[in-house]
Coordinates of C-alpha atoms and ligand atoms in Angstrom, one line a residue:
X1 CA 15.7 94.4 20.5
X2 CA 13.8 92.8 23.4
X3 CA 15.0 89.4 24.3
X4 CA 12.8 87.0 26.2
X5 CA 13.0 83.2 26.4
X6 CA 9.8 82.0 28.1
X7 CA 9.3 78.3 28.7
X8 CA 6.1 78.3 26.8
X9 CA 4.8 76.7 23.6
X10 CA 2.9 79.8 22.2
X11 CA 2.7 82.7 24.7
X12 CA 5.3 85.3 23.7
X13 CA 6.8 83.3 20.8
X14 CA 5.8 86.1 18.5
X15 CA 6.9 89.5 19.9
X16 CA 6.9 93.0 18.7
X17 CA 8.8 95.6 20.7
X18 CA 7.9 99.2 20.3
X19 CA 10.0 101.6 22.4
X20 CA 7.0 104.0 22.4
X21 CA 3.4 103.6 21.3
X22 CA -0.1 104.9 21.9
X23 CA -1.3 101.8 23.6
X24 CA -0.3 98.2 23.2
X25 CA -3.9 97.1 23.2
X26 CA -4.6 99.5 20.3
X27 CA -1.6 98.2 18.4
X28 CA -2.8 94.6 18.6
X29 CA -6.4 95.6 17.9
X30 CA -5.2 97.5 14.8
X31 CA -3.3 94.4 13.6
X32 CA -6.3 92.1 14.2
X33 CA -8.5 94.4 12.1
X34 CA -6.0 94.6 9.3
X35 CA -5.6 90.8 9.4
X36 CA -1.8 91.1 10.0
X37 CA 0.1 87.8 9.9
X38 CA 1.7 88.9 13.2
X39 CA -1.5 88.0 15.0
X40 CA -1.2 84.4 16.1
X41 CA -2.3 83.0 19.4
X42 CA 0.1 84.2 22.2
X43 CA 1.6 87.1 20.1
X44 CA 2.6 90.0 22.3
X45 CA 3.3 93.7 21.9
X46 CA 5.6 95.2 24.5
X47 CA 6.6 98.8 25.1
X48 CA 8.6 101.0 27.4
X49 CA 6.1 103.9 27.2
X50 CA 2.5 104.5 26.1
X51 CA 1.4 108.0 25.1
X52 CA -2.3 107.0 25.5
X53 CA -2.3 104.0 27.8
X54 CA -5.8 103.0 28.6
X55 CA -7.3 101.7 31.8
X56 CA -10.7 100.4 32.7
X57 CA -13.7 102.7 32.9
X58 CA -12.1 105.0 30.3
X59 CA -9.3 105.9 32.7
X60 CA -5.8 106.7 31.7
X61 CA -3.1 104.2 32.7
X62 CA -0.2 106.1 34.2
X63 CA 3.3 104.6 33.8
X64 CA 6.8 106.3 33.7
X65 CA 9.0 105.5 30.7
X66 CA 11.0 102.3 31.0
X67 CA 10.0 101.7 34.7
X68 CA 7.2 99.2 34.4
X69 CA 5.9 96.1 32.6
X70 CA 3.5 97.2 29.8
X71 CA 2.4 94.7 27.2
X72 CA -0.6 93.1 25.5
X73 CA -1.1 89.5 24.5
X74 CA -3.6 88.2 22.0
X75 CA -5.5 84.9 22.6
X76 CA -8.0 83.2 20.4
X77 CA -10.5 81.6 22.8
X78 CA -12.9 80.7 20.0
X79 CA -14.3 78.0 22.4
X80 CA -15.8 80.7 24.6
X81 CA -19.2 82.5 24.1
X82 CA -19.2 86.2 24.5
X83 CA -21.2 85.7 27.8
X84 CA -18.4 83.6 29.2
X85 CA -15.7 86.3 28.9
X86 CA -15.3 86.6 32.6
X87 CA -13.4 83.3 32.4
X88 CA -10.6 85.2 30.8
X89 CA -10.6 87.7 33.6
X90 CA -10.1 84.8 36.0
X91 CA -7.3 83.2 33.9
X92 CA -5.3 86.4 33.7
X93 CA -5.9 87.5 37.3
X94 CA -4.8 84.1 38.5
X95 CA -1.7 84.1 36.3
X96 CA -0.6 87.5 37.7
X97 CA -1.3 86.2 41.2
X98 CA 0.6 82.9 40.6
X99 CA 3.6 85.0 39.3
X100 CA 3.6 87.7 42.1
X101 CA 2.8 85.6 45.1
X102 CA 6.3 84.2 45.1
X103 CA 7.7 87.7 45.2
X104 CA 5.2 89.4 47.5
X105 CA 3.5 86.8 49.7
X106 CA 0.0 86.5 50.9
X107 CA -1.0 90.2 51.2
X108 CA -1.5 89.9 47.4
X109 CA -5.2 89.8 46.3
X110 CA -7.4 90.2 43.3
X111 CA -10.0 92.9 43.6
X112 CA -13.0 92.0 41.5
X113 CA -13.0 91.9 38.6
X114 CA -9.2 92.0 37.9
X115 CA -7.2 94.5 39.8
X116 CA -4.1 93.2 41.5
X117 CA -3.9 94.6 45.0
X118 CA -1.1 94.5 47.6
X119 CA -2.8 95.2 50.9
X120 CA -5.1 98.2 50.0
X121 CA -3.1 99.4 47.0
X122 CA -3.1 98.5 43.3
X123 CA 0.0 97.2 41.7
X124 CA -1.3 95.9 38.4
X125 CA -4.2 96.4 36.0
X126 CA -5.7 94.3 33.3
X127 CA -7.7 95.6 30.3
X128 CA -9.4 92.8 28.3
X129 CA -10.9 93.8 24.9
X130 CA -12.6 91.1 22.9
X131 CA -13.3 90.9 19.2
X132 CA -16.4 88.8 18.6
X133 CA -17.4 86.6 15.7
X134 CA -21.2 86.0 16.1
X135 CA -21.6 85.1 19.8
X136 CA -18.1 83.6 20.1
X137 CA -14.9 85.3 21.2
X138 CA -12.6 85.3 18.1
X139 CA -9.7 87.3 19.6
X140 CA -9.1 88.5 23.1
X141 CA -6.6 91.3 23.5
X142 CA -5.3 91.3 27.1
X143 CA -3.4 94.4 28.2
X144 CA -1.4 94.2 31.4
X145 CA 0.3 97.0 33.3
X146 CA 2.4 96.0 36.3
X147 CA 4.2 98.6 38.4
X148 CA 7.7 97.5 38.9
X149 CA 10.2 100.3 39.5
X150 CA 8.1 103.4 39.6
X151 CA 8.2 105.2 42.9
X152 CA 6.0 108.3 42.3
X153 CA 2.4 108.1 41.3
X154 CA -0.3 110.7 40.7
X155 CA -2.8 108.1 42.0
X156 CA -2.3 107.7 45.7
X157 CA -3.8 104.3 45.6
X158 CA -1.0 102.9 43.4
X159 CA 2.0 100.9 44.5
X160 CA 4.9 99.1 42.8
X161 CA 7.2 96.1 43.4
X162 CA 10.0 98.5 44.2
X163 CA 8.1 100.5 46.8
X164 CA 6.8 97.3 48.4
X165 CA 10.2 95.6 48.7
X166 CA 12.1 98.8 49.3
X167 CA 14.7 98.2 46.7
X168 CA 15.2 98.4 42.9
X169 CA 13.7 95.2 41.6
X170 CA 16.1 92.3 41.3
X171 CA 14.7 90.9 38.0
X172 CA 14.9 92.8 34.7
X173 CA 11.6 93.6 32.9
X174 CA 12.2 90.9 30.2
X175 CA 12.9 88.3 32.9
X176 CA 9.7 89.2 34.7
X177 CA 7.7 89.2 31.4
X178 CA 9.0 85.7 30.6
X179 CA 7.9 84.4 34.0
X180 CA 4.5 85.9 33.7
X181 CA 3.9 84.5 30.2
X182 CA 4.5 81.0 31.5
X183 CA 1.8 81.5 34.1
X184 CA -0.6 83.0 31.6
X185 CA -0.1 80.0 29.3
X186 CA -0.6 77.5 32.2
X187 CA -3.8 79.1 33.4
X188 CA -5.1 79.5 29.8
X189 CA -4.5 75.8 29.1
X190 CA -6.4 75.0 32.3
X191 CA -9.4 76.9 30.9
X192 CA -9.0 75.3 27.5
X193 CA -9.0 71.9 29.2
X194 CA -12.4 72.7 30.7
X195 CA -11.3 73.3 34.3
X196 CA -13.5 76.3 34.9
X197 CA -14.7 75.1 38.3
X198 CA -11.1 74.8 39.7
X199 CA -10.2 78.2 38.2
X200 CA -13.3 79.7 39.9
X201 CA -12.4 78.2 43.3
X202 CA -8.8 79.4 43.0
X203 CA -10.1 82.8 42.0
X204 CA -12.5 83.0 45.0
X205 CA -9.6 81.9 47.2
X206 CA -7.6 85.0 46.4
X207 CA -10.4 87.5 46.0
X208 CA -10.0 90.8 47.9
X209 CA -12.6 91.0 50.7
X210 CA -14.1 87.6 49.9
X211 CA -16.3 86.4 52.8
X212 CA -15.3 89.4 54.8
X213 CA -17.9 92.0 56.0
X214 CA -16.9 95.4 54.6
X215 CA -18.3 98.6 53.2
X216 CA -19.4 99.2 49.6
X217 CA -21.3 101.8 47.7
X218 CA -23.9 101.4 44.9
X219 CA -26.3 103.8 43.3
X220 CA -28.4 103.8 46.4
X221 CA -25.6 104.7 48.7
X222 CA -23.1 103.1 51.2
X223 CA -23.9 99.7 52.8
X224 CA -22.3 96.9 54.7
X225 CA -22.0 93.5 53.0
X226 CA -20.0 90.4 52.3
X227 CA -18.9 89.1 48.9
X228 CA -20.1 85.5 48.9
X229 CA -19.8 84.4 45.2
X230 CA -19.4 85.3 41.5
X231 CA -22.1 84.1 39.2
X232 CA -21.5 82.4 35.8
X233 CA -21.4 85.8 34.0
X234 CA -18.7 87.1 36.5
X235 CA -21.2 89.3 38.4
X236 CA -20.4 89.9 42.0
X237 CA -22.8 88.5 44.6
X238 CA -22.9 90.5 47.9
X239 CA -24.8 89.4 50.9
X240 CA -26.4 92.1 53.1
X241 CA -28.7 91.8 56.1
X242 CA -31.7 92.0 53.8
X243 CA -30.9 90.3 50.5
X244 CA -28.2 89.0 48.2
X245 CA -27.3 91.8 45.6
X246 CA -25.9 91.1 42.2
X247 CA -23.6 93.6 40.5
X248 CA -22.1 94.1 37.1
X249 CA -18.8 95.8 36.7
X250 CA -19.1 99.6 37.4
X251 CA -22.3 99.1 39.5
X252 CA -20.5 98.8 42.8
X253 CA -17.6 100.5 44.5
X254 CA -15.4 99.1 47.3
X255 CA -14.9 101.6 50.1
X256 CA -11.3 101.3 51.1
Ligands
BTN1 C1 -6.9 99.2 34.7 O1 -7.5 100.2 34.6 O2 -6.7 98.6 35.8 C2 -6.4 98.5 33.5 C3 -5.0 99.0 33.1 C4 -4.5 98.3 31.9 C5 -3.2 98.9 31.4 C6 -2.5 98.1 30.3 S1 -0.9 98.7 30.0 C7 -0.9 97.7 28.6 C8 -2.2 97.8 27.9 N1 -2.3 98.9 27.0 C9 -3.2 99.8 27.4 O3 -3.5 100.9 26.9 N2 -3.8 99.4 28.6 C10 -3.3 98.1 29.0

């Protein structure tokens, strides 16, 4: 039993709770591929513990049983071309930011493409996996892991709401999930209504190290630069003394 009452019209209306599973993204992908009737826009799979939680770049997503928010939601952005998938990264990053800013304030940023950072530490991760039909996105499975009550991490760069606020978190996980779903629906509807430019300007406004000279590393080594924009494919544009460089995901590292 997992009771949520989000004030949404479709996000979270269909919910499957699994006390333990491999990965909530894998659960939804399996259901999509078997044409399960559970898969409607906004359906979510939520769990207390993943035995094979996956992060970006093939990493493992670490999360103690029952301490954090772990779920995946399926959207059907059939109006998007595969090349426009970064628009979903902006939607979900902004939704997490809208939801957390009230709790954590302005040290909250989005590290490109979609890591949620508090100061220099990560508190939430997003893994978006799309199922294409031709050149369109037929389904998007969006997995979110938000560190809520965990206090010990293998990864020294991780943080949680409890560690930041110094106390057990006042809201229950289902309450937090309901609130986040409302933000996801709002931002997704903004996208569906064609407001990409305002999503982009909101996204740049909360981007970690935007317009700030700092250090990065690419395949040629370390360098100093400034993030000045994101292009239409979601690539990062970094200004250096010599040129503007354009990066795909995985081609650039931020030196913290
Ligand atoms: C990252 O590396 O930052 C992305 C982490 C995404 C973790 C979430 S937890 C729910 C969903 N299921 C997974 O296996 N991964 C995502």
